[in-house]
Amino acid sequence: MNHNLYMQFYPHFERHPDKVLIDTPEGDQYRYSDVLARSRRFASVLKALGVSPGDRVVVQVDKSPQALMLYLAALQVGAAWLPLNTAYTESEIEYFLNDAEPRLYICRPDDLEQARGLAERCGVAHVESLGVASDGTLMDKSEAGSEEPQIAEVGRDDLASILYTSGTTGRSKGAMLTHGNLAANSQALVETWQFTEQDHLLHALPIFHTHGLFVACNVTLTVGGSMTLMPRLDVEQLLDLMPRATVLMGVPTFYTRLLASPRLDRERTANMRLFISGSAPLLAETHHDFFERTGHAILERYGMTETNMNTSNPYDGERRPGTVGMALPGSEVRITDRDTGKPLPDGETGLVEVRGPNVFKGYWRMPDKTREEFRDDGFFITGDLGLIDEKGYLNIVGRDKDLVISGGYNVYPKEIEQWIDALPEVSESAVIGVQHPDLGEGVTAAVVLRDNARLDEAQVLEALKDKLARYKQPGRVFFIESLPRNVMGKVQKNVLRERYADTYQQTAAHH
Ligand code: MLC
Ligand code: AMP
């Protein structure tokens, strides 16, 4: 049997070729047959470039229908799809190319020159480009090529994708996701959220993360549904499109920004079946406000790049604000003691651990790191802290891992601290996340200068500009005499978080 994830989508292409699968706010429409034809053309180009099953294809392109067709082509040929955040800078990309050793690197048309240089330095054989105006070298080659109908035969444990997650050590780790992981998870979500081919999804998330790529697209493709692909979150556009959609998936910032628009009301959301939130904690207050305004109870779920989705509030039962619901069908969740690793009874707070067909097979070329994060019985230690409440719902109460989540994007403080510490004027630094009304958490730095050294906030920010993607750069930089430490010498980030708690309180939700 062929376990290629694409086999889960393919029957719909045969069944209703004339149905529109993707449309855009500009009014472009792509039928199932159009998507099939183009993805097959892309597949033939990939094959011609020597991309074989298991080969990595690194992709840093702007969101477009063509980018999704390319994703399907990669599945068809059995390549490992490796998308990169479009905000990554050259030095960030260089790391991924060296680490992943892709056969092919696909960039934006404007980046082609720079990409060729990078590829040469990193020993990548081929570079192509793909743009949002149906342009780029890949598009040109696919015009000239043929439609490749073959679907690569793969096993359940074969690699479908690598998604990099920021590492605690500052080094990004590639999470290896298999065809079996992705297929099982999208089936579990279809069942839990009662998706059908009647569903039309509003897609405003980036497609380089598990949320916008696998949760949103794989679920839609699994049922043979349709979606409107928006380049980014634009709340007014979202509200314009809502009357002809049925589902929205977003990070909490989507919902706080929607609430900031007076146009959000019952009438505008009347055709909607379901609003889903994830990737960061949704405030109970947001849930209540949204319910009051629209009559819809936002359904919150919990996931992670390494594990896909783990838990969800129920579709039919009570959707409890401030909780992330129960384990998805086929998956297990338990809470364990932070020190002993022993399972804890309901009501007690500990590490959230998960097991199931959704859980990844390990970090790319990091067997030690992989071993550290799995228990002997196969449970994966998420690094989140939680408890199971009296009704059996998982509550995420914090993080054991030193992670900041800003607008649904993960930022590991270590990576930013390393760049700040590298400045000659700096003695040491600590980066924390503090409450931010729009983004959930705002990246914030506390910096200790060397004796007699002088440096101001603007200079620190300037120094980080080319090094780090925009969303990782601190919103504010504060200078302090010394970092607070406990008796063990460990920096007390909680003390810093308290000290700077009000930093962004004046930053009202905009847009
Ligand atoms: C944009 N900026 C951010 C930011 N997004 N800064 C910090 N954190 C962010 N998340 C910067 C921009 O570069 C810009 O800088 C300035 O902030 C204002 O931008 P904006 O116009 O307000 O941003 P916008 O484009 O509207 O983006 C905000 C957002 C976006 C929340 C819509 O960040 C987003 O789509 N987030 C979704 C992330 C996501 O998909 N996460 C899923 C991960 S998977 P300047 O200086 O240029 O003005 C996962 C697992 C799971 O976590 O469970 O799903
Ligand atoms: P990522 O590594 O980008 O996949 O982010 C995964 C992390 O996002 C999880 O480990 C959680 O810390 C966080 N997360 C995802 N969904 C939720 C949620 N609904 N509530 C709280 N935290 C969440």
Coordinates of C-alpha atoms and ligand atoms in Angstrom, one line a residue:
M1 CA 0.0 0.0 0.0
N2 CA 1.2 3.5 -0.8
H3 CA 1.2 5.6 2.4
N4 CA 1.8 8.9 0.6
L5 CA -0.2 11.6 2.2
Y6 CA -1.1 12.8 -1.3
M7 CA -3.2 9.6 -1.7
Q8 CA -5.6 11.1 0.9
F9 CA -6.2 14.1 -1.3
Y10 CA -6.0 12.6 -4.8
P11 CA -9.5 11.0 -5.0
H12 CA -11.1 14.5 -4.8
F13 CA -9.1 15.7 -7.9
E14 CA -10.7 12.8 -9.8
R15 CA -14.1 13.2 -8.3
H16 CA -14.8 16.9 -8.8
P17 CA -12.3 18.3 -11.2
D18 CA -14.4 21.4 -11.9
K19 CA -14.9 22.4 -8.3
V20 CA -12.9 25.5 -7.2
L21 CA -10.3 24.5 -4.7
I22 CA -8.5 27.8 -4.2
D23 CA -9.7 31.4 -4.7
T24 CA -8.1 34.7 -3.8
P25 CA -9.4 38.0 -2.6
E26 CA -8.6 39.4 -6.1
G27 CA -11.0 37.0 -7.6
D28 CA -8.6 34.4 -9.1
Q29 CA -10.0 30.9 -9.1
Y30 CA -8.2 27.6 -9.3
R31 CA -10.3 24.4 -9.9
Y32 CA -9.2 21.0 -8.7
S33 CA -8.2 20.2 -12.3
D34 CA -6.1 23.4 -12.5
V35 CA -4.3 22.6 -9.3
L36 CA -3.8 19.0 -10.4
A37 CA -2.3 20.0 -13.8
R38 CA 0.0 22.6 -12.3
S39 CA 1.2 20.4 -9.5
R40 CA 2.0 17.6 -12.0
R41 CA 3.9 20.1 -14.1
F42 CA 5.9 21.1 -11.1
A43 CA 6.5 17.5 -10.2
S44 CA 8.0 16.9 -13.7
V45 CA 10.4 19.8 -13.1
L46 CA 11.4 18.5 -9.7
K47 CA 12.1 15.1 -11.3
A48 CA 14.1 16.6 -14.1
L49 CA 16.2 18.4 -11.4
G50 CA 16.9 15.0 -9.9
V51 CA 14.7 15.3 -6.8
S52 CA 14.2 11.8 -5.5
P53 CA 12.1 10.4 -2.6
G54 CA 13.6 11.7 0.6
D55 CA 15.5 14.6 -0.9
R56 CA 14.9 17.9 0.8
V57 CA 13.4 20.8 -1.1
V58 CA 13.9 24.1 0.8
V59 CA 11.3 26.7 -0.1
Q60 CA 11.3 30.4 0.9
V61 CA 8.5 31.9 -1.2
D62 CA 5.6 34.2 -0.6
K63 CA 2.3 32.7 0.0
S64 CA 0.3 32.0 -3.2
P65 CA -1.8 29.3 -4.8
Q66 CA 1.2 28.3 -6.8
A67 CA 3.2 27.7 -3.6
L68 CA 0.5 25.2 -2.5
M69 CA 0.6 23.5 -5.9
L70 CA 4.4 23.2 -5.4
Y71 CA 3.8 21.6 -2.0
L72 CA 1.5 19.0 -3.7
A73 CA 4.2 18.4 -6.3
A74 CA 6.8 17.7 -3.6
L75 CA 4.4 15.1 -2.0
Q76 CA 3.8 13.6 -5.4
V77 CA 7.5 12.9 -6.0
G78 CA 8.1 11.9 -2.3
A79 CA 10.4 14.8 -1.5
A80 CA 10.7 16.3 2.0
W81 CA 9.0 19.7 2.0
L82 CA 11.0 22.2 3.9
P83 CA 9.4 25.7 4.0
L84 CA 11.1 28.6 5.6
N85 CA 9.7 31.7 7.2
T86 CA 9.7 34.5 4.6
A87 CA 11.1 36.8 7.3
Y88 CA 14.3 34.9 7.6
T89 CA 17.5 36.8 6.7
E90 CA 20.4 35.5 4.6
S91 CA 22.4 34.4 7.7
E92 CA 19.4 32.5 9.0
I93 CA 18.8 30.7 5.6
E94 CA 22.5 29.8 5.4
Y95 CA 22.2 27.7 8.5
F96 CA 19.2 25.8 7.1
L97 CA 20.8 25.1 3.8
N98 CA 23.9 23.7 5.5
D99 CA 22.0 21.7 7.9
A100 CA 19.3 20.2 5.6
E101 CA 21.5 19.7 2.5
P102 CA 18.7 20.1 0.1
R103 CA 18.8 19.0 -3.5
L104 CA 16.8 22.1 -4.5
Y105 CA 16.3 25.6 -3.0
I106 CA 13.4 27.7 -4.3
C107 CA 13.3 31.4 -3.5
R108 CA 11.4 34.5 -4.4
P109 CA 12.2 35.9 -7.9
D110 CA 13.8 39.0 -6.3
D111 CA 16.1 36.9 -4.2
L112 CA 17.4 34.8 -7.0
E113 CA 20.9 36.4 -7.3
Q114 CA 21.5 36.2 -3.6
A115 CA 20.1 32.7 -3.4
R116 CA 22.5 31.5 -6.1
G117 CA 25.4 32.8 -4.1
L118 CA 24.1 31.2 -0.9
A119 CA 23.5 27.9 -2.7
E120 CA 27.0 27.8 -4.0
R121 CA 28.5 28.4 -0.6
C122 CA 26.3 25.7 0.9
G123 CA 26.8 23.2 -1.9
V124 CA 23.1 23.1 -3.0
A125 CA 22.8 21.8 -6.5
H126 CA 19.8 23.7 -7.9
V127 CA 18.1 27.0 -7.3
E128 CA 14.8 28.0 -8.8
S129 CA 12.4 30.9 -8.1
L130 CA 8.6 31.2 -7.7
G131 CA 6.7 34.4 -7.4
V132 CA 3.1 35.5 -6.5
A133 CA 2.4 36.7 -10.0
S134 CA 2.7 33.2 -11.5
D135 CA 6.3 34.2 -12.3
G136 CA 9.7 32.7 -11.6
T137 CA 12.0 30.2 -13.2
L138 CA 10.1 27.2 -11.8
M139 CA 6.9 28.5 -13.4
D140 CA 8.7 29.0 -16.7
K141 CA 10.1 25.5 -16.7
S142 CA 6.8 24.0 -15.7
E143 CA 5.2 25.7 -18.8
A144 CA 7.6 23.9 -21.0
G145 CA 7.4 20.6 -19.1
S146 CA 4.8 17.8 -19.1
E147 CA 2.3 16.7 -16.5
E148 CA 3.8 13.9 -14.4
P149 CA 1.1 11.6 -13.2
Q150 CA 3.1 9.3 -11.0
I151 CA 2.7 9.3 -7.3
A152 CA 5.8 8.2 -5.4
E153 CA 5.4 5.0 -3.4
V154 CA 6.3 5.7 0.2
G155 CA 6.0 4.0 3.6
R156 CA 4.1 5.4 6.6
D157 CA 7.4 6.3 8.3
D158 CA 9.0 8.0 5.3
L159 CA 9.7 11.7 5.5
A160 CA 7.1 14.1 4.1
S161 CA 8.4 17.3 5.6
I162 CA 11.0 18.9 7.9
L163 CA 9.8 22.0 9.8
Y164 CA 12.5 23.8 11.8
T165 CA 11.7 24.9 15.3
S166 CA 13.8 27.3 17.3
G167 CA 16.1 25.5 19.7
T168 CA 16.7 26.1 23.3
T169 CA 20.4 26.2 22.6
G170 CA 19.9 28.8 19.9
R171 CA 20.3 26.2 17.2
S172 CA 17.2 25.4 15.2
K173 CA 16.1 21.8 15.1
G174 CA 14.5 20.2 12.1
A175 CA 11.4 18.2 13.1
M176 CA 11.0 15.2 10.8
L177 CA 7.3 14.6 10.0
T178 CA 6.3 11.5 8.2
H179 CA 3.5 10.8 5.7
G180 CA 1.9 8.7 8.5
N181 CA 2.1 11.6 11.0
L182 CA 0.4 14.1 8.7
A183 CA -2.2 11.7 7.3
A184 CA -3.3 10.5 10.8
N185 CA -3.5 14.0 12.2
S186 CA -5.6 15.5 9.4
Q187 CA -8.0 12.5 9.7
A188 CA -8.3 13.0 13.4
L189 CA -9.0 16.7 12.9
V190 CA -11.5 16.1 10.1
E191 CA -13.4 13.8 12.5
T192 CA -13.2 16.1 15.5
W193 CA -14.1 19.3 13.7
Q194 CA -16.7 17.6 11.4
F195 CA -15.2 18.9 8.2
T196 CA -16.9 18.1 5.0
E197 CA -16.5 19.0 1.4
Q198 CA -19.0 21.8 1.9
D199 CA -16.5 23.6 4.0
H200 CA -14.9 26.8 2.8
L201 CA -11.9 27.9 4.8
L202 CA -10.6 31.5 5.3
H203 CA -6.9 31.0 5.1
A204 CA -4.9 34.0 6.4
L205 CA -2.1 32.2 8.2
P206 CA 1.4 31.8 6.8
I207 CA 2.0 28.5 5.0
F208 CA 5.5 27.8 6.4
H209 CA 4.3 26.6 9.8
T210 CA 2.3 23.5 10.8
H211 CA -0.8 25.6 11.6
G212 CA -1.3 27.3 8.2
L213 CA 0.2 24.4 6.2
F214 CA -0.8 21.1 7.7
V215 CA -3.8 21.9 9.9
A216 CA -5.4 24.3 7.4
C217 CA -4.5 22.9 4.0
N218 CA -4.3 19.1 4.8
V219 CA -7.7 19.2 6.4
T220 CA -9.3 21.0 3.5
L221 CA -7.6 18.7 1.0
T222 CA -8.6 15.6 2.9
V223 CA -12.3 16.4 2.7
G224 CA -12.2 17.9 -0.8
G225 CA -13.3 21.3 0.5
S226 CA -12.2 24.8 -0.7
M227 CA -10.5 27.9 0.6
T228 CA -9.8 31.5 0.1
L229 CA -6.0 32.2 0.3
M230 CA -5.2 35.6 1.7
P231 CA -1.6 36.8 1.6
R232 CA -1.7 37.8 5.2
L233 CA -4.1 38.8 8.0
D234 CA -6.1 41.8 6.9
V235 CA -9.1 42.0 9.3
E236 CA -11.3 44.1 7.1
Q237 CA -10.8 41.8 4.1
L238 CA -11.5 38.8 6.4
L239 CA -14.8 40.4 7.4
D240 CA -15.6 41.1 3.7
L241 CA -15.1 37.4 2.9
M242 CA -16.8 35.9 5.9
P243 CA -20.4 35.7 4.5
R244 CA -19.2 33.1 1.9
A245 CA -17.0 31.0 4.2
T246 CA -17.7 28.4 6.9
V247 CA -14.4 28.1 8.9
L248 CA -11.6 30.3 10.1
M249 CA -8.4 29.1 11.7
G250 CA -6.2 31.7 13.5
V251 CA -3.8 32.5 16.2
P252 CA -5.3 34.5 19.2
T253 CA -4.2 37.8 17.6
F254 CA -6.6 37.1 14.8
Y255 CA -9.5 37.1 17.3
T256 CA -8.4 40.2 19.3
R257 CA -8.0 42.1 16.1
L258 CA -11.4 41.0 14.8
L259 CA -12.9 42.1 18.0
A260 CA -11.3 45.5 17.5
S261 CA -13.4 46.0 14.4
P262 CA -17.0 47.3 14.9
R263 CA -18.0 45.3 11.8
L264 CA -17.7 42.0 13.6
D265 CA -21.2 41.0 14.6
R266 CA -23.8 38.2 14.4
E267 CA -24.9 39.0 10.9
R268 CA -21.4 39.0 9.4
T269 CA -20.6 35.6 11.0
A270 CA -24.0 34.0 10.3
N271 CA -22.7 31.7 7.6
M272 CA -19.7 30.6 9.7
R273 CA -19.8 27.1 11.2
L274 CA -16.6 27.2 13.2
F275 CA -13.9 29.5 14.5
I276 CA -10.7 27.7 15.6
S277 CA -7.8 29.2 17.6
G278 CA -4.4 27.7 18.4
S279 CA -0.6 28.2 18.5
A280 CA -0.7 30.4 21.6
P281 CA -3.0 30.7 24.6
L282 CA -6.4 32.3 23.9
L283 CA -7.5 34.5 26.8
A284 CA -10.8 33.4 28.3
E285 CA -11.8 37.1 28.0
T286 CA -11.3 36.9 24.2
H287 CA -13.4 33.8 24.1
H288 CA -16.2 35.5 26.1
D289 CA -16.1 38.7 24.2
F290 CA -16.2 36.9 20.9
F291 CA -19.2 34.8 22.0
E292 CA -21.1 37.9 23.2
R293 CA -20.5 39.7 19.9
T294 CA -21.1 36.8 17.5
G295 CA -22.8 33.9 19.3
H296 CA -19.9 31.7 18.3
A297 CA -17.8 29.9 20.9
I298 CA -14.2 29.9 19.6
L299 CA -12.9 26.3 19.6
E300 CA -9.4 26.2 21.0
R301 CA -7.0 23.4 20.3
Y302 CA -3.4 22.7 21.2
G303 CA -0.5 21.5 19.1
M304 CA 3.2 21.8 18.3
T305 CA 5.4 21.5 15.3
E306 CA 6.9 18.2 16.5
T307 CA 3.5 16.6 17.4
N308 CA 1.0 18.1 15.0
M309 CA -2.2 18.7 16.9
N310 CA -2.7 16.9 20.3
T311 CA -5.9 18.1 21.9
S312 CA -9.0 20.0 21.0
N313 CA -12.1 21.3 22.6
P314 CA -15.1 19.3 21.4
Y315 CA -17.2 20.2 18.5
D316 CA -20.5 19.3 20.1
G317 CA -19.8 19.3 23.8
E318 CA -18.8 22.3 26.0
R319 CA -16.0 24.4 24.7
R320 CA -14.3 25.5 27.8
P321 CA -12.6 28.9 27.7
G322 CA -9.0 28.8 28.9
T323 CA -8.7 25.1 28.2
V324 CA -7.5 23.2 25.1
G325 CA -9.8 20.2 25.4
M326 CA -9.1 16.5 25.2
A327 CA -6.7 14.2 23.3
L328 CA -7.6 13.8 19.7
P329 CA -8.8 10.3 18.6
G330 CA -5.8 8.0 18.5
S331 CA -3.6 10.3 20.7
E332 CA -2.8 10.2 24.4
V333 CA -1.9 13.0 26.8
R334 CA -0.6 12.6 30.3
I335 CA 0.8 14.9 33.0
T336 CA 4.1 14.0 34.7
D337 CA 6.1 15.2 37.6
R338 CA 8.8 17.6 36.5
D339 CA 11.4 16.1 38.8
T340 CA 10.6 12.4 38.9
G341 CA 8.9 12.0 35.5
K342 CA 6.1 10.0 37.2
P343 CA 2.5 10.4 35.9
L344 CA 0.4 12.7 38.1
P345 CA -3.3 12.5 39.0
D346 CA -5.8 14.9 37.5
G347 CA -5.7 18.3 39.0
E348 CA -2.0 18.4 39.5
T349 CA 0.3 20.5 37.4
G350 CA 3.3 19.0 35.6
L351 CA 4.8 18.4 32.2
V352 CA 2.5 17.7 29.3
E353 CA 3.5 14.5 27.5
V354 CA 1.9 13.1 24.3
R355 CA 2.0 9.9 22.3
G356 CA 0.3 8.8 19.1
P357 CA 0.6 8.5 15.4
N358 CA 0.8 12.3 15.2
V359 CA 4.1 12.5 17.0
F360 CA 7.2 13.1 14.8
K361 CA 10.0 10.7 14.3
G362 CA 12.8 12.9 15.6
Y363 CA 15.0 15.8 15.0
W364 CA 17.0 15.8 11.8
R365 CA 20.5 14.6 12.4
M366 CA 20.1 15.1 16.2
P367 CA 19.6 11.6 17.7
D368 CA 20.8 12.7 21.1
K369 CA 18.4 15.6 21.3
T370 CA 15.6 13.3 20.1
R371 CA 16.3 10.7 22.8
E372 CA 16.3 13.4 25.5
E373 CA 12.8 14.5 24.6
F374 CA 11.2 11.0 24.5
R375 CA 10.4 8.7 27.4
D376 CA 11.1 5.0 27.1
D377 CA 7.5 4.2 26.6
G378 CA 7.3 6.6 23.6
F379 CA 5.7 9.7 25.2
F380 CA 7.1 12.9 23.9
I381 CA 7.9 15.6 26.5
T382 CA 6.4 18.8 25.1
G383 CA 8.0 21.3 27.4
D384 CA 4.6 22.8 28.2
L385 CA 3.2 22.7 31.7
G386 CA -0.4 21.8 32.3
L387 CA -3.1 20.0 34.3
I388 CA -6.2 18.0 33.5
D389 CA -9.2 19.6 35.2
E390 CA -12.2 17.9 36.8
K391 CA -14.0 17.7 33.5
G392 CA -11.0 16.0 31.8
Y393 CA -10.0 19.1 29.8
L394 CA -6.3 19.9 29.5
N395 CA -5.3 23.4 30.7
I396 CA -1.9 24.7 29.6
V397 CA -0.7 26.7 32.5
G398 CA 2.8 27.7 31.4
R399 CA 6.0 26.5 29.8
D400 CA 8.9 24.7 31.2
K401 CA 10.8 25.6 28.1
D402 CA 12.2 29.0 27.8
L403 CA 10.0 30.1 24.9
V404 CA 8.4 33.4 23.9
I405 CA 5.3 33.3 21.6
S406 CA 4.7 36.5 19.8
G407 CA 1.7 36.7 17.6
G408 CA 1.9 32.9 17.3
Y409 CA 5.5 32.9 16.2
N410 CA 8.0 31.2 18.5
V411 CA 11.1 33.0 19.7
Y412 CA 13.8 31.3 21.7
P413 CA 15.5 33.9 23.9
K414 CA 18.9 32.2 23.6
E415 CA 19.1 33.0 19.9
I416 CA 18.6 36.7 20.6
E417 CA 20.7 36.8 23.7
Q418 CA 23.7 35.3 21.7
W419 CA 23.5 38.2 19.2
I420 CA 23.2 40.8 22.0
D421 CA 26.0 39.3 24.0
A422 CA 28.3 39.4 21.0
L423 CA 28.2 43.2 21.0
P424 CA 31.5 44.4 22.5
E425 CA 29.8 46.8 24.9
V426 CA 27.6 44.1 26.4
S427 CA 28.5 42.0 29.4
E428 CA 25.3 39.9 29.4
S429 CA 21.7 39.9 28.6
A430 CA 18.4 38.2 29.2
V431 CA 15.5 38.1 26.8
I432 CA 11.9 37.5 28.1
G433 CA 8.4 37.7 26.8
V434 CA 6.0 40.1 28.6
Q435 CA 2.3 40.6 28.1
H436 CA 1.4 42.4 24.9
P437 CA -2.2 43.3 24.1
D438 CA -1.9 42.6 20.4
L439 CA 0.7 39.8 20.1
G440 CA 0.1 38.0 23.4
E441 CA 3.8 38.3 24.3
G442 CA 6.3 41.0 23.3
V443 CA 10.0 40.1 23.0
T444 CA 11.9 42.2 25.5
A445 CA 15.6 42.4 26.4
A446 CA 17.4 43.3 29.6
V447 CA 21.0 44.2 28.9
V448 CA 24.0 44.7 31.3
L449 CA 26.8 46.8 29.9
R450 CA 30.5 46.3 30.5
D451 CA 32.1 48.9 32.9
N452 CA 32.2 52.3 31.3
A453 CA 30.7 51.1 28.0
R454 CA 28.0 53.2 26.3
L455 CA 25.2 51.9 24.2
D456 CA 21.6 52.9 23.7
E457 CA 18.5 51.0 22.7
A458 CA 18.5 52.2 19.1
Q459 CA 22.1 50.9 18.7
V460 CA 21.2 47.5 20.0
L461 CA 18.2 47.2 17.7
E462 CA 20.3 48.4 14.7
A463 CA 22.9 45.7 15.4
L464 CA 20.2 43.0 15.4
K465 CA 18.5 44.2 12.2
D466 CA 20.3 42.0 9.6
K467 CA 20.9 39.1 12.0
L468 CA 17.4 38.2 13.0
A469 CA 14.0 38.0 11.4
R470 CA 11.9 41.0 12.2
Y471 CA 9.5 39.2 14.6
K472 CA 12.4 38.0 16.8
Q473 CA 13.7 41.5 17.3
P474 CA 12.9 43.0 20.8
G475 CA 10.2 45.5 21.0
R476 CA 12.1 47.2 23.8
V477 CA 15.6 47.0 25.2
F478 CA 16.2 48.0 28.8
F479 CA 19.6 48.5 30.5
I480 CA 20.1 47.3 34.0
E481 CA 23.0 47.1 36.5
S482 CA 22.9 43.3 36.8
L483 CA 20.6 40.4 36.1
P484 CA 18.6 39.1 39.0
R485 CA 19.9 35.6 39.9
N486 CA 18.9 32.9 42.4
V487 CA 21.3 31.2 44.8
M488 CA 22.2 28.7 42.1
G489 CA 23.3 31.5 39.8
K490 CA 20.4 31.0 37.4
V491 CA 18.9 34.2 35.9
Q492 CA 15.4 34.8 37.4
K493 CA 13.5 35.6 34.3
N494 CA 10.2 35.7 36.3
V495 CA 11.7 38.7 38.2
L496 CA 12.4 40.4 34.9
R497 CA 9.0 39.5 33.6
E498 CA 7.4 41.2 36.6
R499 CA 9.6 44.3 36.4
Y500 CA 8.8 44.9 32.8
A501 CA 5.2 43.6 32.9
D502 CA 3.6 46.9 31.9
T503 CA 5.9 47.7 29.0
Y504 CA 3.3 47.2 26.2
Q505 CA 0.2 48.0 28.1
Q506 CA -0.2 51.3 26.2
T507 CA 0.1 49.5 22.8
A508 CA -3.5 49.2 21.9
A509 CA -4.6 46.5 19.4
H510 CA -4.3 48.1 16.0
H511 CA -5.6 47.2 12.5
Ligands
MLC1 C1 4.7 40.8 12.5 N1 5.5 41.5 13.3 C2 5.7 40.8 14.4 C3 4.9 39.7 14.3 N2 4.3 39.7 13.1 N3 6.4 41.1 15.5 C4 6.4 40.3 16.5 N4 5.6 39.1 16.5 C5 4.9 38.8 15.4 N5 4.2 37.7 15.4 C6 6.2 42.7 13.0 C7 6.2 43.1 11.5 O1 7.4 42.7 10.9 C8 6.0 44.6 11.6 O2 7.3 45.2 11.8 C9 5.2 44.9 12.8 O3 5.4 43.7 13.6 C10 3.8 45.1 12.6 O4 3.3 44.1 11.7 P1 1.8 43.8 11.6 O5 1.3 44.4 10.3 O6 1.1 44.1 12.8 O7 1.9 42.3 11.4 P2 1.0 41.4 10.7 O8 1.5 41.1 9.3 O9 -0.4 41.8 10.8 O10 1.2 40.0 11.5 C11 0.7 39.8 12.8 C12 0.1 38.3 12.8 C13 1.2 37.4 12.2 C14 -0.2 37.9 14.2 C15 -1.1 38.3 11.9 O11 2.3 37.5 13.0 C16 0.8 36.0 12.0 O12 0.2 35.7 11.0 N6 1.1 35.1 12.9 C17 0.8 33.7 12.8 C18 2.0 32.9 13.1 C19 1.7 31.4 12.9 O13 1.2 31.0 11.9 N7 2.0 30.6 13.9 C20 1.7 29.2 13.9 C21 3.0 28.5 14.3 S1 2.7 26.7 14.4 P3 7.7 46.5 11.1 O14 8.8 47.1 11.9 O15 8.1 46.1 9.7 O16 6.4 47.4 11.1 C22 2.4 26.4 16.0 C23 1.9 25.1 16.4 C24 0.4 25.2 16.6 O17 2.6 27.2 16.8 O18 -0.1 24.7 17.6 O19 -0.2 25.7 15.7
AMP2 P1 5.7 25.5 17.7 O1 6.9 25.0 18.3 O2 5.8 26.7 16.9 O3 4.9 24.5 17.1 O4 4.8 26.0 19.0 C1 4.2 25.0 19.8 C2 3.9 25.7 21.2 O5 2.9 26.6 21.0 C3 3.4 24.7 22.2 O6 4.4 23.9 22.7 C4 2.7 25.6 23.1 O7 3.6 26.2 24.0 C5 2.1 26.6 22.2 N1 0.7 26.4 22.0 C6 0.1 25.9 20.8 N2 -1.2 25.9 21.0 C7 -1.5 26.4 22.2 C8 -2.7 26.7 22.9 N3 -3.9 26.5 22.4 N4 -2.6 27.2 24.1 C9 -1.4 27.5 24.7 N5 -0.2 27.3 24.1 C10 -0.3 26.7 22.8

